[in-house]
Amino acid sequence: MEDVYIIGAGIHPFGRTDGRSGRDQGVFAVRQAMADAGIEWTDVGCAYGGSAAAGSADIMVNELGLTGLPFINVANGCATGGSALASARNAIAAGEFDIALAVGFDKHPRGAFNAKPREYGLPEWYGQTGMMLTTQFFALKIQRYMQLYGISRETLGRVAEKAFRNGVHADHAWRRSPVDLETILNSPMVNDPLTKYMFCAPAEGAVALILASGKKVRELGADAVKIASVAVRTRPPGSFEVFAPSVDIDNGGKPTVLASKAAFEQAGIGPEDISVAQLQDTESGAEIMHMAENGFCKDGDQEQWLREGRTEITGKLPVNTDGGCLACGEPIGASGLRQVYENTVQLRGRGGGRQVPGKPKAAYSHVYGAPGLSGVCILER
Amino acid sequence: MAEVLTPIAENLWTNEAEPALIGGRLPSGKIVFPYPSGDAAEGVEPYRLSRKGTLWSWTRQDFQPKEPYEGPEPFQPYLLGYVELPGEVIVETRIVDCVLEDLKLGMPMEFVVAPFDATRSTYAFRPEKA
């Protein structure tokens, strides 16, 4: 397969933008990505994109131009961005196009998501009795993990503290002021052990990436980063996922472990080669568990890692350098591509106050979502 | 004596003196909960689940959920979690008759039918009485 590169990255600030639709935020990000790549809309051969709650992406051609390009709508929940990226890369790798667009955007109402049982093939009583909440799943997963591997509440707090500290330096972040550990630990409890500041909130935002073939990179003299691998995987048997009235007694399988292994194998490198990582942090506990699920540490080592600051921007493995979902919020369709955007910024050395020192060479991103799927992308400079 | 409460759903637990949850046994022998509906029920035998198990995980719901939640007003935080029924399946459940601080990984739990609101009951587990 031919190598594929990212040559342009654009982002619409995350958070709340009243008066601008999710799709218009997407168009904003596409224009920024094209300007960054030094190309015009007429240069784009094909496009993949979508949102979870803000409509179809292909209507963007009204604003961007009626060039006749194939524009594929992607609707893959939390992996919408990751699936768009994988498809755009494959279109170029297959040799059909030289330039492709991957775009994700969203705009969610305030507050926790309220899912309908029927849409998930679940009985009504499951929702009526108050057991069908995404926040509960995250609390239940980390609660058990903390007991099994000795993770403290303070470590949960440290993850959030780092996120808000990093978000200060990210122009696109939503929360841009630091919050101290005590405030995080003492903020209202949402679902024990997770407090309000340990959870990300549904939000708005958009990300666009322009992908190109090696030939095009040379032609344009682009500031390119190589896509070493992309892998999207759904859940194996026995995994513990959101909206599960029961769990298999033979449990332990995880979609993240599958996606991570596939991505490392495809890239031909291992966790020790990664210089910066963006890991799904729907809440503090998710980042902790995902450090192990993605192969960066053993279960339980996170306690020491966080205490020693190993995942800080200046640490051995900086994690969520733009503040992740905790500081940026989670517009589902855009969230996975934000991680890839941030890694592109880091590998190009354009991170400013949040730049990882020492010219990072390999960057890892991991998105996770309902009903049990994971997308991993490794970029190389 | 209070009026008899109506179960929140039919066939969720057995109607007997010592009721138990109704799961399903797949042709492979695997136990699932709840008993599946529609085409997914084909070849699945109803299976009376154990009334005793151990605590697998837990949390407390501290904010009022949006609909479809139908709990009583004003909102009261409630406990929920997963209980592992040995050799069968791990079920998600309300947890009653205790406070958050009582809960420990692996503690013995027992099945109980508990009031949900003024007119309806639901299933729950509680720490096993010594």
Short mmCIF file of C-alpha atoms in Angstrom, two decimals:
data_model
loop_
_atom_site.label_atom_id
_atom_site.label_comp_id
_atom_site.label_asym_id
_atom_site.label_seq_id
_atom_site.Cartn_x
_atom_site.Cartn_y
_atom_site.Cartn_z
CA MET A 1 0.00 0.00 0.00
CA GLU A 2 1.17 3.49 -0.79
CA ASP A 3 2.07 5.77 2.13
CA VAL A 4 -0.50 8.43 2.98
CA TYR A 5 0.17 11.76 4.68
CA ILE A 6 -1.70 14.52 6.49
CA ILE A 7 -0.84 17.83 4.82
CA GLY A 8 -3.48 20.11 6.30
CA ALA A 9 -5.26 20.30 9.65
CA GLY A 10 -8.09 22.62 10.64
CA ILE A 11 -10.21 22.97 13.77
CA HIS A 12 -13.21 24.99 14.86
CA PRO A 13 -12.85 25.86 18.55
CA PHE A 14 -14.59 23.30 20.80
CA GLY A 15 -17.14 24.30 23.43
CA ARG A 16 -20.28 26.31 22.73
CA THR A 17 -20.77 28.50 19.65
CA ASP A 18 -24.33 29.79 19.71
CA GLY A 19 -25.67 30.78 16.33
CA ARG A 20 -23.36 28.53 14.29
CA SER A 21 -24.57 25.08 13.27
CA GLY A 22 -22.39 22.02 13.71
CA ARG A 23 -22.03 21.68 9.95
CA ASP A 24 -20.99 25.34 9.57
CA GLN A 25 -18.32 24.65 12.17
CA GLY A 26 -17.28 21.75 9.92
CA VAL A 27 -17.04 24.05 6.89
CA PHE A 28 -14.91 26.45 8.98
CA ALA A 29 -12.52 23.60 9.83
CA VAL A 30 -12.34 22.41 6.19
CA ARG A 31 -11.41 25.92 4.97
CA GLN A 32 -8.72 26.20 7.64
CA ALA A 33 -7.32 22.76 6.73
CA MET A 34 -7.21 23.63 3.02
CA ALA A 35 -5.43 26.94 3.73
CA ASP A 36 -2.95 25.04 5.93
CA ALA A 37 -2.30 22.53 3.12
CA GLY A 38 -2.10 25.26 0.46
CA ILE A 39 -4.81 23.72 -1.71
CA GLU A 40 -8.23 24.70 -3.10
CA TRP A 41 -11.53 22.80 -2.81
CA THR A 42 -11.20 21.90 -6.51
CA ASP A 43 -8.04 19.92 -5.60
CA VAL A 44 -9.91 17.58 -3.23
CA GLY A 45 -10.60 14.24 -4.91
CA CYS A 46 -12.95 12.68 -2.39
CA ALA A 47 -14.37 13.35 1.06
CA TYR A 48 -15.57 11.35 4.10
CA GLY A 49 -17.26 12.88 7.10
CA GLY A 50 -20.11 12.97 9.55
CA SER A 51 -21.57 13.84 12.90
CA ALA A 52 -23.61 12.04 15.54
CA ALA A 53 -26.19 14.77 16.18
CA ALA A 54 -25.62 17.60 13.68
CA GLY A 55 -26.69 16.12 10.37
CA SER A 56 -25.01 14.81 7.22
CA ALA A 57 -21.63 16.04 6.07
CA ASP A 58 -22.14 15.88 2.30
CA ILE A 59 -24.40 18.95 2.31
CA MET A 60 -21.20 20.94 2.92
CA VAL A 61 -20.73 21.02 -0.84
CA ASN A 62 -23.33 23.83 -0.86
CA GLU A 63 -20.79 26.04 0.90
CA LEU A 64 -17.53 24.51 -0.31
CA GLY A 65 -18.38 24.19 -4.00
CA LEU A 66 -20.20 21.89 -6.41
CA THR A 67 -17.14 20.18 -7.83
CA GLY A 68 -18.89 16.86 -8.27
CA LEU A 69 -16.57 15.00 -5.86
CA PRO A 70 -17.75 11.83 -4.12
CA PHE A 71 -18.64 12.80 -0.53
CA ILE A 72 -19.39 9.80 1.72
CA ASN A 73 -21.39 10.33 4.90
CA VAL A 74 -19.99 8.42 7.87
CA ALA A 75 -22.26 7.57 10.82
CA ASN A 76 -20.25 5.45 13.23
CA GLY A 77 -20.96 6.93 16.66
CA CYS A 78 -17.83 7.81 18.57
CA ALA A 79 -15.69 6.35 15.78
CA THR A 80 -17.21 8.63 13.11
CA GLY A 81 -14.01 10.66 12.80
CA GLY A 82 -11.76 7.62 12.97
CA SER A 83 -13.78 5.78 10.34
CA ALA A 84 -13.73 8.85 8.07
CA LEU A 85 -9.96 9.03 8.45
CA ALA A 86 -9.50 5.30 7.76
CA SER A 87 -11.68 5.54 4.64
CA ALA A 88 -9.94 8.66 3.32
CA ARG A 89 -6.56 7.04 3.83
CA ASN A 90 -7.64 3.87 2.03
CA ALA A 91 -8.95 5.86 -0.93
CA ILE A 92 -5.50 7.39 -1.41
CA ALA A 93 -3.57 4.21 -0.58
CA ALA A 94 -5.60 2.40 -3.23
CA GLY A 95 -4.34 4.95 -5.74
CA GLU A 96 -7.77 6.23 -6.69
CA PHE A 97 -7.23 9.81 -5.48
CA ASP A 98 -4.25 12.03 -4.56
CA ILE A 99 -6.05 14.30 -2.09
CA ALA A 100 -8.85 13.38 0.30
CA LEU A 101 -10.75 15.10 3.10
CA ALA A 102 -11.76 13.62 6.48
CA VAL A 103 -14.09 15.81 8.51
CA GLY A 104 -16.05 15.40 11.74
CA PHE A 105 -18.31 17.87 13.54
CA ASP A 106 -21.05 17.94 16.15
CA LYS A 107 -23.36 20.03 18.29
CA HIS A 108 -25.03 18.40 21.31
CA PRO A 109 -27.59 19.79 23.75
CA ARG A 110 -26.33 20.54 27.26
CA GLY A 111 -26.18 17.84 29.96
CA ALA A 112 -25.67 14.10 29.94
CA PHE A 113 -26.81 12.11 26.90
CA ASN A 114 -30.22 10.47 27.40
CA ALA A 115 -30.44 7.33 25.36
CA LYS A 116 -33.65 5.52 24.50
CA PRO A 117 -33.67 1.80 25.38
CA ARG A 118 -35.46 0.76 22.17
CA GLU A 119 -32.75 2.31 19.97
CA TYR A 120 -30.23 0.04 21.66
CA GLY A 121 -32.41 -3.06 21.55
CA LEU A 122 -33.00 -2.91 25.32
CA PRO A 123 -36.20 -3.31 27.37
CA GLU A 124 -38.01 -0.18 28.62
CA TRP A 125 -37.57 -1.07 32.32
CA TYR A 126 -33.81 -0.66 31.93
CA GLY A 127 -34.24 3.06 31.23
CA GLN A 128 -37.24 3.55 33.54
CA THR A 129 -35.38 2.26 36.60
CA GLY A 130 -32.42 4.58 36.00
CA MET A 131 -29.69 2.14 35.01
CA MET A 132 -29.17 3.34 31.44
CA LEU A 133 -26.76 6.25 31.88
CA THR A 134 -23.35 6.51 30.23
CA THR A 135 -21.86 8.18 33.32
CA GLN A 136 -22.77 5.13 35.44
CA PHE A 137 -20.89 2.81 33.11
CA PHE A 138 -17.69 4.81 33.43
CA ALA A 139 -18.04 4.94 37.23
CA LEU A 140 -18.74 1.19 37.43
CA LYS A 141 -15.75 0.33 35.25
CA ILE A 142 -13.24 2.49 37.15
CA GLN A 143 -14.68 1.56 40.58
CA ARG A 144 -13.88 -2.11 39.97
CA TYR A 145 -10.51 -1.25 38.40
CA MET A 146 -9.52 0.89 41.42
CA GLN A 147 -10.31 -1.98 43.81
CA LEU A 148 -8.45 -4.55 41.71
CA TYR A 149 -5.34 -2.48 40.99
CA GLY A 150 -5.06 -0.03 43.88
CA ILE A 151 -5.79 3.22 42.06
CA SER A 152 -6.60 6.11 44.44
CA ARG A 153 -9.16 8.90 44.13
CA GLU A 154 -6.27 11.34 44.19
CA THR A 155 -4.92 9.80 40.97
CA LEU A 156 -8.32 10.32 39.34
CA GLY A 157 -8.05 13.95 40.39
CA ARG A 158 -4.53 14.31 39.02
CA VAL A 159 -5.71 13.29 35.55
CA ALA A 160 -8.29 16.10 35.53
CA GLU A 161 -5.82 18.59 37.01
CA LYS A 162 -3.37 17.85 34.18
CA ALA A 163 -6.11 18.17 31.55
CA PHE A 164 -7.13 21.65 32.66
CA ARG A 165 -3.48 22.71 32.98
CA ASN A 166 -2.77 21.58 29.40
CA GLY A 167 -6.00 23.10 28.05
CA VAL A 168 -4.75 26.57 29.07
CA HIS A 169 -2.30 26.41 26.14
CA ALA A 170 -4.69 25.04 23.48
CA ASP A 171 -6.51 27.68 21.42
CA HIS A 172 -9.22 25.18 20.52
CA ALA A 173 -9.92 23.99 24.09
CA TRP A 174 -13.18 24.83 25.86
CA ARG A 175 -11.96 24.96 29.50
CA ARG A 176 -8.90 27.14 29.57
CA SER A 177 -8.27 27.81 33.25
CA PRO A 178 -6.42 25.55 35.65
CA VAL A 179 -8.40 23.83 38.42
CA ASP A 180 -6.57 22.66 41.54
CA LEU A 181 -6.64 19.09 42.83
CA GLU A 182 -8.65 19.90 45.94
CA THR A 183 -11.41 21.62 43.95
CA ILE A 184 -11.60 18.63 41.59
CA LEU A 185 -11.82 16.10 44.43
CA ASN A 186 -14.39 18.15 46.36
CA SER A 187 -16.64 19.10 43.44
CA PRO A 188 -20.14 17.53 43.41
CA MET A 189 -20.18 13.75 42.96
CA VAL A 190 -21.76 12.60 39.69
CA ASN A 191 -21.40 8.83 40.07
CA ASP A 192 -19.05 7.69 42.82
CA PRO A 193 -15.99 7.80 42.52
CA LEU A 194 -16.24 10.37 39.72
CA THR A 195 -16.85 14.05 40.50
CA LYS A 196 -18.11 16.77 38.18
CA TYR A 197 -14.61 17.97 37.21
CA MET A 198 -13.57 14.42 36.33
CA PHE A 199 -16.17 14.18 33.54
CA CYS A 200 -16.10 15.73 30.10
CA ALA A 201 -19.29 17.34 28.82
CA PRO A 202 -21.06 16.95 25.48
CA ALA A 203 -20.06 19.97 23.40
CA GLU A 204 -19.64 21.40 19.90
CA GLY A 205 -16.75 21.60 17.50
CA ALA A 206 -15.28 20.42 14.21
CA VAL A 207 -12.03 19.06 12.81
CA ALA A 208 -10.90 18.60 9.21
CA LEU A 209 -7.82 16.84 7.91
CA ILE A 210 -6.47 16.92 4.36
CA LEU A 211 -4.75 13.69 3.33
CA ALA A 212 -2.44 13.29 0.36
CA SER A 213 -0.31 10.77 -1.51
CA GLY A 214 3.50 10.91 -1.37
CA LYS A 215 3.52 12.21 -4.94
CA LYS A 216 1.28 15.12 -3.97
CA VAL A 217 3.35 15.88 -0.86
CA ARG A 218 6.47 16.28 -3.03
CA GLU A 219 4.60 18.33 -5.63
CA LEU A 220 3.26 20.74 -2.99
CA GLY A 221 6.36 20.71 -0.77
CA ALA A 222 3.89 20.19 2.07
CA ASP A 223 4.63 20.14 5.82
CA ALA A 224 3.45 16.54 6.04
CA VAL A 225 3.15 13.86 8.71
CA LYS A 226 2.87 10.21 7.73
CA ILE A 227 -0.11 8.08 8.74
CA ALA A 228 1.73 4.97 9.95
CA SER A 229 -1.49 3.12 10.76
CA VAL A 230 -5.21 3.41 11.40
CA ALA A 231 -7.27 0.63 13.00
CA VAL A 232 -10.92 0.64 14.04
CA ARG A 233 -12.24 -2.40 15.97
CA THR A 234 -15.58 -3.40 17.52
CA ARG A 235 -15.96 -5.31 20.78
CA PRO A 236 -14.89 -8.92 21.27
CA PRO A 237 -16.94 -11.44 23.31
CA GLY A 238 -17.01 -10.83 27.06
CA SER A 239 -16.21 -7.13 26.96
CA PHE A 240 -17.79 -4.78 29.52
CA GLU A 241 -19.49 -1.95 27.66
CA VAL A 242 -21.95 0.87 28.18
CA PHE A 243 -25.68 -0.07 28.41
CA ALA A 244 -25.15 -3.67 29.54
CA PRO A 245 -27.91 -5.18 31.73
CA SER A 246 -25.55 -8.14 32.11
CA VAL A 247 -21.91 -9.02 31.56
CA ASP A 248 -20.46 -12.40 30.57
CA ILE A 249 -18.77 -14.21 33.46
CA ASP A 250 -15.89 -14.95 31.07
CA ASN A 251 -15.16 -11.26 30.70
CA GLY A 252 -12.06 -9.21 29.99
CA GLY A 253 -12.01 -8.78 26.20
CA LYS A 254 -11.60 -5.14 25.12
CA PRO A 255 -12.03 -3.43 21.74
CA THR A 256 -9.21 -1.02 22.64
CA VAL A 257 -6.73 -3.86 23.08
CA LEU A 258 -7.66 -5.20 19.61
CA ALA A 259 -7.40 -1.80 17.90
CA SER A 260 -4.13 -0.98 19.64
CA LYS A 261 -2.47 -4.28 18.71
CA ALA A 262 -3.58 -3.93 15.10
CA ALA A 263 -2.31 -0.35 14.86
CA PHE A 264 1.09 -1.16 16.37
CA GLU A 265 1.45 -4.19 14.12
CA GLN A 266 0.56 -2.20 11.01
CA ALA A 267 3.02 0.56 11.95
CA GLY A 268 5.75 -1.94 12.85
CA ILE A 269 6.54 -0.19 16.13
CA GLY A 270 5.65 -0.69 19.82
CA PRO A 271 4.40 1.42 22.74
CA GLU A 272 8.00 2.25 23.76
CA ASP A 273 8.49 4.10 20.45
CA ILE A 274 5.63 6.56 21.05
CA SER A 275 6.60 10.11 22.04
CA VAL A 276 3.13 11.58 22.64
CA ALA A 277 -0.35 10.04 23.08
CA GLN A 278 -3.94 11.27 23.01
CA LEU A 279 -6.10 8.73 24.86
CA GLN A 280 -9.89 8.76 25.20
CA ASP A 281 -10.63 10.54 28.49
CA THR A 282 -14.41 10.69 28.69
CA GLU A 283 -13.63 10.90 32.39
CA SER A 284 -10.48 10.63 34.48
CA GLY A 285 -10.78 6.89 34.99
CA ALA A 286 -10.95 6.23 31.25
CA GLU A 287 -7.54 7.83 30.68
CA ILE A 288 -6.07 5.69 33.47
CA MET A 289 -7.50 2.42 32.16
CA HIS A 290 -6.69 3.31 28.54
CA MET A 291 -3.01 3.82 29.43
CA ALA A 292 -2.91 0.09 30.19
CA GLU A 293 -5.36 -1.10 27.51
CA ASN A 294 -3.22 0.59 24.85
CA GLY A 295 -0.09 -1.13 26.15
CA PHE A 296 1.74 1.86 27.65
CA CYS A 297 1.88 0.52 31.21
CA LYS A 298 0.77 -2.41 33.37
CA ASP A 299 -2.52 -2.36 35.28
CA GLY A 300 -1.87 -0.50 38.50
CA ASP A 301 1.30 1.30 37.37
CA GLN A 302 -0.79 4.41 36.69
CA GLU A 303 -0.73 5.30 40.38
CA GLN A 304 3.02 5.81 40.22
CA TRP A 305 2.99 7.30 36.71
CA LEU A 306 0.61 10.07 37.70
CA ARG A 307 2.37 10.75 41.01
CA GLU A 308 5.68 11.13 39.20
CA GLY A 309 4.21 13.27 36.41
CA ARG A 310 5.18 10.83 33.65
CA THR A 311 2.18 11.81 31.51
CA GLU A 312 2.82 15.56 31.80
CA ILE A 313 3.92 17.46 28.67
CA THR A 314 7.50 17.31 29.98
CA GLY A 315 7.18 13.66 31.10
CA LYS A 316 8.28 10.39 29.53
CA LEU A 317 4.95 9.89 27.75
CA PRO A 318 2.87 13.09 27.51
CA VAL A 319 -0.85 12.19 27.43
CA ASN A 320 -3.65 14.47 26.20
CA THR A 321 -1.49 17.50 25.50
CA ASP A 322 -4.42 19.74 24.55
CA GLY A 323 -6.40 18.78 27.67
CA GLY A 324 -8.28 15.97 25.94
CA CYS A 325 -12.03 15.57 26.22
CA LEU A 326 -11.90 16.88 29.79
CA ALA A 327 -10.75 20.34 28.66
CA CYS A 328 -12.18 20.31 25.12
CA GLY A 329 -15.58 18.69 25.70
CA GLU A 330 -16.88 15.90 23.51
CA PRO A 331 -18.59 16.64 20.21
CA ILE A 332 -18.86 12.97 19.27
CA GLY A 333 -18.30 13.27 15.51
CA ALA A 334 -15.25 15.53 15.93
CA SER A 335 -13.61 14.17 19.06
CA GLY A 336 -11.51 11.39 17.51
CA LEU A 337 -10.20 13.69 14.79
CA ARG A 338 -9.26 16.33 17.40
CA GLN A 339 -6.78 13.83 18.80
CA VAL A 340 -5.23 13.34 15.35
CA TYR A 341 -5.24 17.13 14.83
CA GLU A 342 -3.36 17.57 18.11
CA ASN A 343 -0.81 14.91 17.15
CA THR A 344 -0.28 16.63 13.79
CA VAL A 345 0.37 19.92 15.63
CA GLN A 346 2.83 18.19 17.97
CA LEU A 347 4.78 16.38 15.23
CA ARG A 348 5.05 19.61 13.24
CA GLY A 349 6.40 21.37 16.34
CA ARG A 350 3.62 23.94 16.34
CA GLY A 351 2.32 23.30 19.88
CA GLY A 352 3.48 26.62 21.42
CA GLY A 353 2.98 26.54 25.19
CA ARG A 354 1.92 22.87 25.05
CA GLN A 355 4.63 21.63 22.66
CA VAL A 356 6.22 18.34 23.69
CA PRO A 357 9.98 18.97 23.86
CA GLY A 358 12.61 17.02 21.92
CA LYS A 359 10.98 16.85 18.46
CA PRO A 360 8.47 14.00 18.90
CA LYS A 361 8.74 11.37 16.16
CA ALA A 362 5.73 9.11 16.70
CA ALA A 363 2.29 10.11 17.99
CA TYR A 364 -0.57 7.84 19.08
CA SER A 365 -4.29 8.58 19.29
CA HIS A 366 -7.10 6.43 20.68
CA VAL A 367 -10.84 7.04 20.61
CA TYR A 368 -13.36 4.82 22.41
CA GLY A 369 -17.13 4.85 22.48
CA ALA A 370 -20.48 3.12 22.58
CA PRO A 371 -21.43 0.36 21.95
CA GLY A 372 -17.89 -0.86 22.35
CA LEU A 373 -15.58 0.32 19.61
CA SER A 374 -12.12 1.78 19.43
CA GLY A 375 -10.11 3.63 16.81
CA VAL A 376 -6.33 3.99 16.97
CA CYS A 377 -4.15 6.10 14.65
CA ILE A 378 -0.36 6.33 14.71
CA LEU A 379 1.37 9.25 13.00
CA GLU A 380 5.08 9.55 12.24
CA ARG A 381 7.35 12.39 11.34
CA MET B 1 -50.12 -3.28 55.22
CA ALA B 2 -49.25 -1.40 52.04
CA GLU B 3 -51.02 -2.12 48.77
CA VAL B 4 -49.41 -4.73 46.58
CA LEU B 5 -46.92 -3.14 44.16
CA THR B 6 -46.99 -3.99 40.47
CA PRO B 7 -43.72 -5.30 38.97
CA ILE B 8 -42.15 -2.70 36.63
CA ALA B 9 -42.15 -5.31 33.85
CA GLU B 10 -43.64 -8.74 33.33
CA ASN B 11 -41.50 -11.87 33.45
CA LEU B 12 -38.48 -10.05 34.84
CA TRP B 13 -38.50 -12.20 37.98
CA THR B 14 -40.41 -15.33 39.02
CA ASN B 15 -43.75 -15.13 40.82
CA GLU B 16 -43.09 -17.32 43.88
CA ALA B 17 -42.44 -17.01 47.60
CA GLU B 18 -38.69 -16.66 47.04
CA PRO B 19 -38.58 -14.96 43.64
CA ALA B 20 -35.52 -14.94 41.36
CA LEU B 21 -34.55 -13.14 38.15
CA ILE B 22 -35.42 -14.85 34.87
CA GLY B 23 -32.48 -15.13 32.52
CA GLY B 24 -32.02 -17.26 29.44
CA ARG B 25 -29.84 -20.23 28.52
CA LEU B 26 -28.48 -20.05 24.96
CA PRO B 27 -28.03 -23.26 22.94
CA SER B 28 -24.28 -22.84 23.64
CA GLY B 29 -25.01 -23.14 27.37
CA LYS B 30 -24.19 -19.49 28.03
CA ILE B 31 -26.49 -17.67 30.48
CA VAL B 32 -27.80 -14.20 29.59
CA PHE B 33 -29.96 -11.58 31.32
CA PRO B 34 -32.62 -10.38 30.69
CA TYR B 35 -34.43 -13.12 28.75
CA PRO B 36 -34.16 -11.94 25.12
CA SER B 37 -37.13 -10.68 23.12
CA GLY B 38 -38.15 -11.11 19.48
CA ASP B 39 -36.10 -13.29 17.13
CA ALA B 40 -33.21 -13.29 19.61
CA ALA B 41 -35.32 -15.53 21.91
CA GLU B 42 -35.28 -18.40 19.43
CA GLY B 43 -33.76 -21.50 21.03
CA VAL B 44 -33.25 -19.71 24.36
CA GLU B 45 -34.63 -21.51 27.42
CA PRO B 46 -35.87 -19.47 30.41
CA TYR B 47 -33.40 -19.90 33.24
CA ARG B 48 -34.05 -19.15 36.93
CA LEU B 49 -31.01 -17.20 38.11
CA SER B 50 -29.36 -17.66 41.48
CA ARG B 51 -30.66 -15.49 44.35
CA LYS B 52 -27.15 -15.10 45.73
CA GLY B 53 -23.98 -13.65 44.33
CA THR B 54 -21.03 -11.36 44.97
CA LEU B 55 -20.57 -7.62 44.35
CA TRP B 56 -18.68 -7.00 41.08
CA SER B 57 -18.87 -3.19 41.00
CA TRP B 58 -21.08 -0.36 42.26
CA THR B 59 -21.80 3.36 42.14
CA ARG B 60 -24.36 5.86 43.38
CA GLN B 61 -26.58 7.90 41.07
CA ASP B 62 -26.27 11.40 42.51
CA PHE B 63 -28.10 13.47 39.87
CA GLN B 64 -31.63 13.08 38.56
CA PRO B 65 -31.54 11.25 35.23
CA LYS B 66 -33.48 12.63 32.24
CA GLU B 67 -36.31 10.59 30.76
CA PRO B 68 -36.84 7.64 30.24
CA TYR B 69 -36.11 7.54 34.02
CA GLU B 70 -39.42 7.32 35.93
CA GLY B 71 -38.30 7.36 39.56
CA PRO B 72 -40.29 9.15 42.27
CA GLU B 73 -40.15 12.92 42.91
CA PRO B 74 -38.38 14.53 44.63
CA PHE B 75 -35.27 12.74 43.39
CA GLN B 76 -33.33 10.66 45.90
CA PRO B 77 -29.83 9.36 45.03
CA TYR B 78 -29.78 5.58 44.64
CA LEU B 79 -27.21 2.79 44.54
CA LEU B 80 -26.67 0.43 41.64
CA GLY B 81 -24.03 -2.01 40.52
CA TYR B 82 -23.26 -5.44 39.13
CA VAL B 83 -23.62 -8.71 41.02
CA GLU B 84 -21.84 -11.83 39.83
CA LEU B 85 -24.02 -14.92 40.06
CA PRO B 86 -21.43 -17.72 40.25
CA GLY B 87 -21.22 -19.80 37.09
CA GLU B 88 -24.13 -17.91 35.51
CA VAL B 89 -23.85 -14.24 34.58
CA ILE B 90 -23.06 -10.80 36.04
CA VAL B 91 -26.29 -8.76 36.31
CA GLU B 92 -26.78 -5.00 36.60
CA THR B 93 -29.07 -4.16 39.49
CA ARG B 94 -30.34 -1.60 41.96
CA ILE B 95 -28.69 -2.02 45.38
CA VAL B 96 -30.84 -1.44 48.49
CA ASP B 97 -30.83 -1.66 52.30
CA CYS B 98 -27.32 -0.20 52.69
CA VAL B 99 -25.22 2.94 52.09
CA LEU B 100 -22.34 3.49 49.66
CA GLU B 101 -19.74 3.12 52.41
CA ASP B 102 -20.95 -0.42 53.21
CA LEU B 103 -20.07 -1.73 49.76
CA LYS B 104 -16.92 -3.79 49.15
CA LEU B 105 -15.69 -5.72 46.11
CA GLY B 106 -16.70 -9.38 46.32
CA MET B 107 -19.11 -9.05 49.29
CA PRO B 108 -22.04 -11.53 49.38
CA MET B 109 -25.30 -10.13 47.99
CA GLU B 110 -28.85 -11.47 47.88
CA PHE B 111 -31.83 -10.91 45.60
CA VAL B 112 -34.83 -8.89 46.78
CA VAL B 113 -37.91 -7.32 45.18
CA ALA B 114 -37.93 -3.65 46.26
CA PRO B 115 -40.36 -0.73 45.94
CA PHE B 116 -39.59 1.50 42.91
CA ASP B 117 -42.25 4.19 43.37
CA ALA B 118 -45.69 4.43 45.01
CA THR B 119 -47.22 1.77 42.77
CA ARG B 120 -44.41 -0.28 41.23
CA SER B 121 -41.68 -2.66 42.37
CA THR B 122 -38.35 -3.51 40.77
CA TYR B 123 -35.60 -6.02 41.42
CA ALA B 124 -32.57 -5.30 43.53
CA PHE B 125 -29.78 -6.94 45.50
CA ARG B 126 -28.75 -6.15 49.08
CA PRO B 127 -25.82 -7.18 51.27
CA GLU B 128 -26.55 -10.70 52.49
CA LYS B 129 -27.81 -10.76 56.05
CA ALA B 130 -25.34 -12.64 58.26
#
